[in-house]
Structures are given as structure tokens and as C-alpha cells.
Short mmCIF file of C-alpha atoms in Angstrom, two decimals:
data_model
loop_
_atom_site.label_atom_id
_atom_site.label_comp_id
_atom_site.label_asym_id
_atom_site.label_seq_id
_atom_site.Cartn_x
_atom_site.Cartn_y
_atom_site.Cartn_z
CA MET A 1 89.50 -69.79 -14.88
CA ASP A 2 87.00 -72.23 -16.26
CA THR A 3 86.25 -73.35 -12.72
CA LYS A 4 85.48 -69.76 -11.64
CA LYS A 5 83.22 -69.24 -14.65
CA SER A 6 81.41 -72.46 -13.91
CA LEU A 7 80.97 -71.45 -10.28
CA VAL A 8 79.59 -68.03 -11.28
CA ILE A 9 77.16 -69.64 -13.73
CA LEU A 10 76.09 -72.14 -11.08
CA LEU A 11 75.49 -69.43 -8.48
CA THR A 12 73.61 -67.33 -11.03
CA ASN A 13 71.36 -70.26 -11.85
CA VAL A 14 70.72 -70.89 -8.16
CA VAL A 15 69.73 -67.24 -7.61
CA VAL A 16 67.45 -67.29 -10.66
CA PHE A 17 65.92 -70.56 -9.46
CA LEU A 18 65.29 -69.11 -6.00
CA LEU A 19 63.76 -65.97 -7.47
CA LEU A 20 61.52 -67.99 -9.74
CA SER A 21 60.53 -70.24 -6.86
CA THR A 22 59.60 -67.22 -4.78
CA THR A 23 57.58 -65.81 -7.66
CA VAL A 24 55.80 -69.08 -8.41
CA HIS A 25 54.87 -69.69 -4.79
CA SER A 26 53.57 -66.18 -4.08
CA CYS A 27 50.32 -64.69 -5.20
CA LEU A 28 50.32 -62.02 -7.86
CA PRO A 29 51.01 -58.59 -6.30
CA SER A 30 48.02 -57.12 -8.16
CA ASP A 31 45.76 -59.81 -6.67
CA ARG A 32 47.08 -59.07 -3.19
CA ALA A 33 46.49 -55.35 -3.69
CA ALA A 34 42.92 -56.00 -4.90
CA LEU A 35 42.20 -58.14 -1.84
CA LEU A 36 43.46 -55.42 0.48
CA GLU A 37 41.25 -52.85 -1.29
CA PHE A 38 38.33 -55.26 -0.88
CA ARG A 39 39.13 -55.74 2.79
CA ALA A 40 39.35 -51.97 3.42
CA LYS A 41 35.60 -51.57 2.73
CA LEU A 42 34.59 -54.16 5.35
CA ASN A 43 34.53 -54.02 9.12
CA GLU A 44 34.47 -57.15 11.29
CA PRO A 45 35.52 -56.37 14.89
CA TYR A 46 34.34 -59.43 16.81
CA ILE A 47 35.93 -62.53 15.33
CA GLY A 48 39.03 -61.28 13.56
CA VAL A 49 38.35 -62.82 10.18
CA PHE A 50 40.93 -60.60 8.51
CA ASN A 51 43.70 -61.01 11.11
CA THR A 52 45.37 -63.58 8.86
CA TRP A 53 45.46 -61.25 5.86
CA LYS A 54 49.14 -60.44 6.33
CA GLY A 55 52.33 -61.09 4.45
CA LEU A 56 53.13 -61.06 0.77
CA ASP A 57 51.59 -64.40 -0.18
CA CYS A 58 47.79 -64.09 -0.18
CA CYS A 59 47.58 -67.71 -1.30
CA LYS A 60 49.05 -68.96 1.96
CA GLY A 61 47.19 -68.62 5.24
CA TRP A 62 44.81 -65.82 4.28
CA TYR A 63 41.50 -66.91 5.76
CA GLY A 64 38.81 -67.55 3.14
CA VAL A 65 41.13 -67.02 0.16
CA SER A 66 41.81 -69.86 -2.24
CA CYS A 67 44.14 -69.87 -5.23
CA ASP A 68 44.65 -71.90 -8.36
CA PRO A 69 47.67 -74.10 -7.53
CA ASN A 70 49.03 -73.82 -11.06
CA THR A 71 48.74 -70.09 -11.69
CA ARG A 72 48.78 -68.88 -8.05
CA ARG A 73 45.96 -66.52 -9.01
CA VAL A 74 43.17 -65.89 -6.50
CA ALA A 75 40.27 -68.17 -7.47
CA GLY A 76 37.87 -67.88 -4.56
CA ILE A 77 36.73 -65.78 -1.60
CA THR A 78 34.66 -67.64 1.01
CA LEU A 79 33.53 -65.69 4.07
CA ARG A 80 30.50 -67.10 5.89
CA GLY A 81 28.99 -65.34 8.88
CA GLU A 82 27.54 -68.56 10.30
CA SER A 83 30.31 -71.11 10.27
CA GLU A 84 31.43 -74.20 12.18
CA ASP A 85 35.04 -73.13 11.67
CA PRO A 86 36.99 -72.99 14.98
CA LEU A 87 37.76 -69.34 14.26
CA PHE A 88 34.06 -68.57 14.69
CA GLN A 89 33.54 -70.92 17.61
CA LYS A 90 35.98 -68.88 19.71
CA ALA A 91 33.65 -65.92 19.55
CA LYS A 92 31.09 -65.60 22.34
CA ARG A 93 28.73 -63.79 20.01
CA SER A 94 27.77 -64.12 16.39
CA GLY A 95 30.08 -62.15 14.17
CA LEU A 96 28.55 -59.19 12.41
CA MET A 97 30.40 -57.82 9.40
CA THR A 98 29.42 -54.42 8.05
CA GLY A 99 30.55 -52.30 5.13
CA SER A 100 30.18 -52.93 1.41
CA ILE A 101 31.74 -54.88 -1.43
CA SER A 102 34.36 -52.82 -3.19
CA PRO A 103 34.46 -52.91 -7.01
CA SER A 104 38.12 -53.84 -6.54
CA ILE A 105 36.90 -57.43 -6.27
CA CYS A 106 36.49 -57.32 -10.04
CA LYS A 107 40.26 -56.91 -10.43
CA LEU A 108 40.53 -60.57 -9.39
CA THR A 109 39.85 -61.65 -12.93
CA ARG A 110 40.30 -65.38 -12.30
CA LEU A 111 37.67 -65.62 -9.57
CA SER A 112 35.47 -68.68 -9.84
CA GLY A 113 33.72 -68.29 -6.50
CA ILE A 114 32.47 -65.40 -4.35
CA ILE A 115 30.75 -66.45 -1.11
CA ILE A 116 30.12 -63.60 1.32
CA ALA A 117 27.13 -64.96 3.16
CA ASP A 118 25.05 -64.63 6.33
CA TRP A 119 26.74 -61.58 7.88
CA LYS A 120 23.45 -59.66 8.09
CA GLY A 121 25.24 -56.33 8.08
CA ILE A 122 26.94 -55.91 4.69
CA SER A 123 25.07 -53.31 2.64
CA GLY A 124 25.52 -51.23 -0.48
CA VAL A 125 25.03 -52.47 -4.01
CA ILE A 126 26.33 -55.49 -5.86
CA PRO A 127 29.11 -54.08 -8.06
CA SER A 128 27.96 -54.24 -11.68
CA CYS A 129 31.51 -55.09 -12.73
CA ILE A 130 30.91 -58.62 -11.42
CA GLU A 131 29.38 -59.17 -14.86
CA ASN A 132 32.94 -59.08 -16.22
CA LEU A 133 34.33 -62.05 -14.26
CA PRO A 134 34.24 -64.71 -17.01
CA PHE A 135 35.28 -67.65 -14.81
CA LEU A 136 32.71 -67.06 -12.06
CA ARG A 137 30.77 -70.23 -11.19
CA HIS A 138 29.42 -69.50 -7.72
CA LEU A 139 28.00 -66.18 -6.48
CA ASP A 140 26.49 -66.40 -3.00
CA LEU A 141 25.62 -63.20 -1.11
CA VAL A 142 22.72 -64.59 0.94
CA GLY A 143 21.76 -63.09 4.30
CA ASN A 144 23.04 -59.53 4.12
CA LYS A 145 21.58 -56.06 3.49
CA PHE A 146 22.48 -55.54 -0.13
CA SER A 147 20.21 -53.07 -1.91
CA GLY A 148 19.96 -51.83 -5.45
CA VAL A 149 19.30 -54.04 -8.44
CA ILE A 150 20.66 -57.29 -9.75
CA PRO A 151 23.32 -56.37 -12.36
CA ALA A 152 21.53 -56.06 -15.69
CA ASN A 153 24.09 -58.01 -17.69
CA ILE A 154 24.52 -60.87 -15.25
CA GLY A 155 23.72 -63.12 -18.19
CA LYS A 156 27.32 -62.64 -19.37
CA LEU A 157 28.48 -65.08 -16.66
CA LEU A 158 28.04 -68.13 -18.87
CA ARG A 159 29.89 -70.44 -16.44
CA LEU A 160 27.72 -69.49 -13.44
CA LYS A 161 26.18 -72.51 -11.71
CA VAL A 162 24.93 -71.02 -8.42
CA LEU A 163 23.31 -67.60 -7.99
CA ASN A 164 22.12 -67.02 -4.42
CA LEU A 165 21.09 -63.47 -3.51
CA ALA A 166 18.36 -64.41 -1.01
CA ASP A 167 17.54 -62.52 2.18
CA ASN A 168 18.70 -59.07 1.14
CA HIS A 169 16.99 -55.79 0.19
CA LEU A 170 17.33 -56.00 -3.58
CA TYR A 171 14.69 -54.35 -5.75
CA GLY A 172 13.98 -53.87 -9.44
CA VAL A 173 13.21 -56.70 -11.84
CA ILE A 174 14.73 -60.06 -12.61
CA PRO A 175 17.10 -59.11 -15.44
CA PRO A 176 15.99 -60.64 -18.75
CA SER A 177 19.63 -61.57 -19.38
CA ILE A 178 19.40 -64.12 -16.56
CA THR A 179 17.92 -66.58 -19.03
CA ARG A 180 21.30 -66.75 -20.79
CA LEU A 181 22.87 -68.50 -17.78
CA VAL A 182 22.63 -71.89 -19.46
CA SER A 183 24.94 -73.56 -16.89
CA LEU A 184 22.89 -72.40 -13.89
CA SER A 185 21.71 -75.17 -11.56
CA HIS A 186 20.56 -73.14 -8.51
CA LEU A 187 18.71 -69.80 -8.55
CA ASP A 188 17.70 -68.30 -5.21
CA LEU A 189 16.32 -64.75 -4.99
CA ARG A 190 13.97 -65.29 -2.02
CA ASN A 191 13.00 -62.58 0.46
CA ASN A 192 13.92 -59.41 -1.39
CA ASN A 193 11.80 -56.61 -2.90
CA ILE A 194 12.03 -57.79 -6.48
CA SER A 195 9.09 -56.81 -8.69
CA GLY A 196 8.11 -57.18 -12.31
CA VAL A 197 7.48 -60.51 -14.00
CA ILE A 198 9.29 -63.82 -14.29
CA PRO A 199 11.04 -63.75 -17.70
CA ARG A 200 8.86 -65.62 -20.18
CA ASP A 201 11.83 -67.55 -21.59
CA ILE A 202 13.11 -68.74 -18.19
CA GLY A 203 12.70 -72.23 -19.61
CA ARG A 204 16.02 -71.70 -21.39
CA LEU A 205 17.71 -72.58 -18.09
CA LYS A 206 17.75 -76.29 -18.94
CA MET A 207 20.26 -77.22 -16.21
CA VAL A 208 18.50 -75.56 -13.28
CA SER A 209 17.12 -77.82 -10.55
CA ARG A 210 16.00 -75.17 -8.02
CA VAL A 211 14.17 -71.90 -8.75
CA LEU A 212 13.41 -70.11 -5.48
CA LEU A 213 11.68 -66.73 -5.82
CA SER A 214 9.40 -66.61 -2.75
CA GLY A 215 8.88 -63.50 -0.64
CA ASN A 216 9.08 -60.82 -3.31
CA LYS A 217 6.65 -58.60 -5.23
CA ILE A 218 6.70 -60.52 -8.48
CA SER A 219 3.54 -60.19 -10.57
CA GLY A 220 2.13 -61.53 -13.82
CA GLN A 221 1.45 -65.14 -14.74
CA ILE A 222 3.58 -68.22 -14.18
CA PRO A 223 5.45 -68.79 -17.46
CA ASP A 224 4.62 -72.07 -19.20
CA SER A 225 8.29 -72.35 -20.13
CA LEU A 226 9.10 -73.30 -16.52
CA THR A 227 7.40 -76.62 -17.12
CA ARG A 228 9.90 -77.43 -19.87
CA ILE A 229 12.89 -77.50 -17.50
CA TYR A 230 13.20 -81.26 -17.18
CA ARG A 231 15.72 -81.06 -14.28
CA LEU A 232 13.55 -78.76 -12.15
CA ALA A 233 12.96 -80.37 -8.75
CA ASP A 234 12.05 -77.40 -6.50
CA LEU A 235 9.94 -74.41 -7.54
CA GLU A 236 9.05 -71.88 -4.84
CA LEU A 237 7.02 -68.84 -5.88
CA SER A 238 5.20 -68.23 -2.57
CA MET A 239 4.25 -64.82 -1.18
CA ASN A 240 4.28 -62.83 -4.39
CA ARG A 241 1.59 -61.20 -6.53
CA LEU A 242 1.25 -63.83 -9.23
CA THR A 243 -2.04 -64.08 -11.10
CA GLY A 244 -3.66 -66.35 -13.66
CA PRO A 245 -3.95 -70.14 -13.72
CA ILE A 246 -1.57 -72.91 -12.70
CA PRO A 247 0.01 -74.45 -15.83
CA ALA A 248 -1.40 -77.97 -16.11
CA SER A 249 1.88 -79.31 -17.46
CA PHE A 250 3.48 -79.01 -14.00
CA GLY A 251 1.84 -82.37 -13.33
CA LYS A 252 3.75 -83.95 -16.20
CA MET A 253 7.23 -82.99 -14.96
CA SER A 254 9.20 -86.09 -14.08
CA VAL A 255 11.37 -84.80 -11.20
CA LEU A 256 9.38 -81.87 -9.78
CA ALA A 257 9.07 -82.63 -6.05
CA THR A 258 8.24 -79.24 -4.49
CA LEU A 259 5.73 -76.77 -5.89
CA ASN A 260 4.97 -73.90 -3.50
CA LEU A 261 2.61 -71.27 -4.92
CA ASP A 262 0.96 -70.14 -1.67
CA GLY A 263 0.18 -66.52 -0.87
CA ASN A 264 -0.47 -65.23 -4.38
CA LEU A 265 -3.50 -64.19 -6.45
CA ILE A 266 -3.63 -67.34 -8.55
CA SER A 267 -7.06 -68.19 -9.93
CA GLY A 268 -8.68 -70.91 -11.99
CA MET A 269 -8.93 -74.57 -11.06
CA ILE A 270 -6.45 -77.12 -9.72
CA PRO A 271 -5.11 -79.17 -12.65
CA GLY A 272 -5.98 -82.79 -12.03
CA SER A 273 -2.52 -83.88 -13.15
CA LEU A 274 -0.95 -82.26 -10.05
CA LEU A 275 -2.59 -84.76 -7.69
CA ALA A 276 -1.32 -87.82 -9.55
CA SER A 277 2.21 -86.55 -10.22
CA SER A 278 5.63 -86.97 -8.64
CA ILE A 279 5.13 -83.80 -6.56
CA SER A 280 5.43 -84.57 -2.85
CA ASN A 281 5.22 -81.04 -1.41
CA LEU A 282 2.32 -79.10 -2.92
CA ASN A 283 1.23 -75.82 -1.33
CA LEU A 284 -1.49 -73.83 -3.11
CA SER A 285 -2.92 -72.14 -0.01
CA GLY A 286 -3.90 -68.49 0.18
CA ASN A 287 -4.96 -67.97 -3.42
CA LEU A 288 -8.20 -67.44 -5.38
CA ILE A 289 -8.50 -71.00 -6.69
CA THR A 290 -12.05 -72.13 -7.50
CA GLY A 291 -13.80 -75.31 -8.60
CA SER A 292 -13.56 -78.69 -6.91
CA ILE A 293 -10.62 -80.78 -5.74
CA PRO A 294 -9.91 -83.09 -8.72
CA ASN A 295 -10.85 -86.75 -8.20
CA THR A 296 -7.51 -87.88 -9.65
CA PHE A 297 -5.57 -89.27 -6.68
CA GLY A 298 -3.92 -92.63 -7.18
CA PRO A 299 -1.00 -94.85 -6.14
CA ARG A 300 1.51 -92.29 -7.48
CA SER A 301 0.08 -89.65 -5.12
CA TYR A 302 2.60 -89.33 -2.30
CA PHE A 303 2.39 -86.08 -0.38
CA THR A 304 4.42 -85.08 2.63
CA VAL A 305 2.47 -81.79 2.41
CA LEU A 306 -0.77 -81.09 0.57
CA ASP A 307 -2.05 -77.63 1.50
CA LEU A 308 -5.12 -76.26 -0.28
CA ALA A 309 -6.34 -73.99 2.54
CA ASN A 310 -7.70 -70.47 2.15
CA ASN A 311 -9.06 -70.73 -1.35
CA ARG A 312 -12.57 -70.85 -2.86
CA LEU A 313 -12.84 -74.59 -3.42
CA GLN A 314 -16.30 -76.17 -3.53
CA GLY A 315 -17.82 -79.63 -3.55
CA PRO A 316 -16.73 -82.72 -1.61
CA ILE A 317 -13.30 -84.10 -0.76
CA PRO A 318 -12.88 -86.66 -3.57
CA ALA A 319 -13.17 -90.34 -2.68
CA SER A 320 -10.00 -91.18 -4.65
CA ILE A 321 -7.90 -89.43 -2.00
CA THR A 322 -7.92 -92.69 -0.02
CA ALA A 323 -6.02 -94.30 -2.92
CA ALA A 324 -3.00 -92.05 -2.32
CA SER A 325 0.10 -93.91 -1.18
CA PHE A 326 0.73 -91.37 1.59
CA ILE A 327 -0.43 -87.96 2.76
CA GLY A 328 1.45 -86.67 5.78
CA HIS A 329 -0.04 -83.20 6.19
CA LEU A 330 -3.35 -82.22 4.63
CA ASP A 331 -5.06 -78.84 5.02
CA VAL A 332 -8.27 -77.97 3.20
CA SER A 333 -9.54 -75.45 5.79
CA HIS A 334 -11.08 -72.07 4.93
CA ASN A 335 -12.81 -73.13 1.72
CA HIS A 336 -16.42 -73.87 0.71
CA LEU A 337 -16.20 -77.65 0.77
CA CYS A 338 -19.22 -79.75 1.61
CA GLY A 339 -20.03 -83.41 2.21
CA LYS A 340 -18.73 -86.34 4.20
CA ILE A 341 -15.02 -86.65 4.86
CA PRO A 342 -13.78 -89.99 3.42
CA MET A 343 -12.81 -92.64 5.96
CA GLY A 344 -9.40 -94.26 6.32
CA SER A 345 -5.96 -92.97 5.41
CA PRO A 346 -4.93 -90.12 5.50
CA PHE A 347 -7.82 -89.01 7.68
CA ASP A 348 -7.12 -91.33 10.58
CA HIS A 349 -4.22 -89.15 11.81
CA LEU A 350 -5.59 -85.67 11.06
CA ASP A 351 -7.34 -83.36 13.50
CA ALA A 352 -10.30 -81.05 13.00
CA THR A 353 -8.20 -77.98 12.17
CA SER A 354 -7.35 -79.53 8.78
CA PHE A 355 -11.02 -79.23 7.78
CA ALA A 356 -12.22 -76.17 9.72
CA TYR A 357 -14.13 -73.23 8.24
CA ASN A 358 -15.82 -74.96 5.35
CA ALA A 359 -19.45 -74.80 4.28
CA CYS A 360 -20.71 -78.18 5.41
CA LEU A 361 -18.00 -80.81 5.80
CA CYS A 362 -18.86 -83.52 8.28
CA GLY A 363 -17.64 -86.85 9.60
CA LYS A 364 -14.52 -87.80 11.50
CA PRO A 365 -12.61 -85.82 12.80
CA LEU A 366 -15.47 -83.27 12.62
CA GLY A 367 -18.96 -83.89 13.93
CA ASN A 368 -21.27 -86.59 12.64
CA CYS A 369 -23.12 -85.93 9.41
CA LYS A 370 -26.80 -85.07 9.76
CA LYS A 371 -29.12 -87.67 8.37
#
């Protein structure tokens, strides 16, 4: 009798163990249901991205879905329209996904990453409920046709490190709450229809290394607080409607390497500190900048690109420019500069187009100066 009882207990334990094992190694049914709702709003007929979304375990073999190995909760969705993955290489044409992002994605409460990028056909709005995903670290929706506004309370995503919404059709303003994203390291909102001003307190983003806002309709002045982000390496504000002067303290930033302000309505003079700073890519072309080119070049001046074209600069090209360590591309065309072009580097490898359409520049590579 005792043997039978022991056998029953043993078999019961085995069944319980098997059931638990099945439960532990399968994704949560609610997560699977949310993924299927998400998938139902998208259409991708060419590559078959969603052909693997079958079976009960969405953590095993579902293309682009990743799970936390401990909790078996869905932690990431990664679907890129331009991919080196063999699944994409089989296609003779670039895959084009259409549809929209269903709010059901917000039911995946443990999501840390959402990457739905470069499909060029996904439209609709960004669900505002994304604000309520507390573990989200990476939100990348670049290269689609999303419209509408950036969720107003996106600043609630305190763990967010990457926010990339570039190359869409978003409009409205940069939400003021964005300055609460104190963990953010990469902000890219390029090539949308965003208007309004850059939040004055954007300098609160102390961890950010890239702020890319080019190709929008942003107006107002460049906030001084940007110059207090000591990690900032790349700042791109090109092709907007920015006005006012260039903050002189940009030239005092220790790691700023790219400063692109071209195609705005920026006025005032070029701060001398910019030309003797750590900036290696400086584009100020297509603005309303006046005054002379500062005579502040020195050994620290190392420019892969120095573009000052299409402004209202006057006076000569400063003699100190020959003290620069390197200038790869120089363009001072379409200004009101006058005088003899200095001899030596960087002028020995530049052609006449770099100096064209000025008042009275002369010397190599232009014509000889009149005596």
C-alpha cells in the first residue's frame, strides 16, 4: 500500500514538474495575445517577416521577438526594414511594411526595446500609451511615415536611452517633458515637420551625446543650456528657422566635434572660440552671419569641414588660418570677403569654387591680386 502511495506521489510530482516546466519555458499567454494584436495591424507581403509568428511560445523562434530569460516576458521587438539578415536577403526587392502600430503594444509591460525602423510605409500615430512602458530604454521608429505628435508625456520614460523618430511626418512641438529623460544618450528627430522652439532647459539631459534636430521647422534661439551638456559630441540643427546669435560657449565644450547650424536665420558674429576649439566639423553656411572671420585659428584648429559660405561676412581671410593643424574642406564662397588669400596650407589643395562670389578676394587659386 505504501508502495502504491509513493508511486502516486511520484507520478503527481512528475506531472506537476512537467506542467511547471511547460509554463516556465513558454511566453505569457497575454504577451502572445498582445503580439498577435500588434501583428494584425501590419502588412508585410514580400519577405514574410511574420511567418515565424506561430505556436504557443512567442519567446522561441518568433522573428524579432526577444524575451527576458528569467521571466519569459517579452522584452523587445526588433523589426528593421533594411537588414543584412538572411531572411531579407532572400527577397528580390526591398520589403515594404505598411499599416500602423496598435496600442496593444503597450500591453507588453516589460518591453525595454521597440525598434520598428526603415520600412518607409508604416503610418498612423505613435500610440500615446507608450509613455506607460516604465522599462523602455530604446525607442527607434526611424524611416517610416508616422504622423501626429510626439507623445506629450514621453518624459515619463526615465530609463530611455535612445529616442530615434527621424525621417517621418511628425509635427507639433518638442514636448517640454523630454527634458526629464535624464538617462537619454541619443536624441534624433531629424527630417520631420516639428515646429516651435527647442526647450530652454534641454541642458538637463546631462547624459546625451547626440542631439540631431535638422530638417524641421524649429524656430527661436539656440538655448545656452545646450552648451552645458558636457558629453555632447554631435549637435545638428541644420535646415530649421533658428534665429539669434551662436552661443560663444560652444567653443568651450570639451568633446563637441560636430556643430551643424547651416540653413537657418542665425545672425550676429562668429564667436572666435569656435575656430580654436575641439570642433572638427563646423557648418555655419546659409545664415545671416555678419562681421569678419575671427583671427583665432591655432594648433588646436583641426577641421575636416569648415563651411562659412552664403553669409554676410566681410574683411579678409585671417592670416592665422595657416596655423591650423588641418583643414580638409573649406568654403567661404558667397560672402563679402576681400583681400589676398593666405598662402600655404590649407589653400594648396583647394580650388576656386571655395572662394567664389566674394567682393574682392584674390590670389591663388583665384586670379592674381591687382597692384
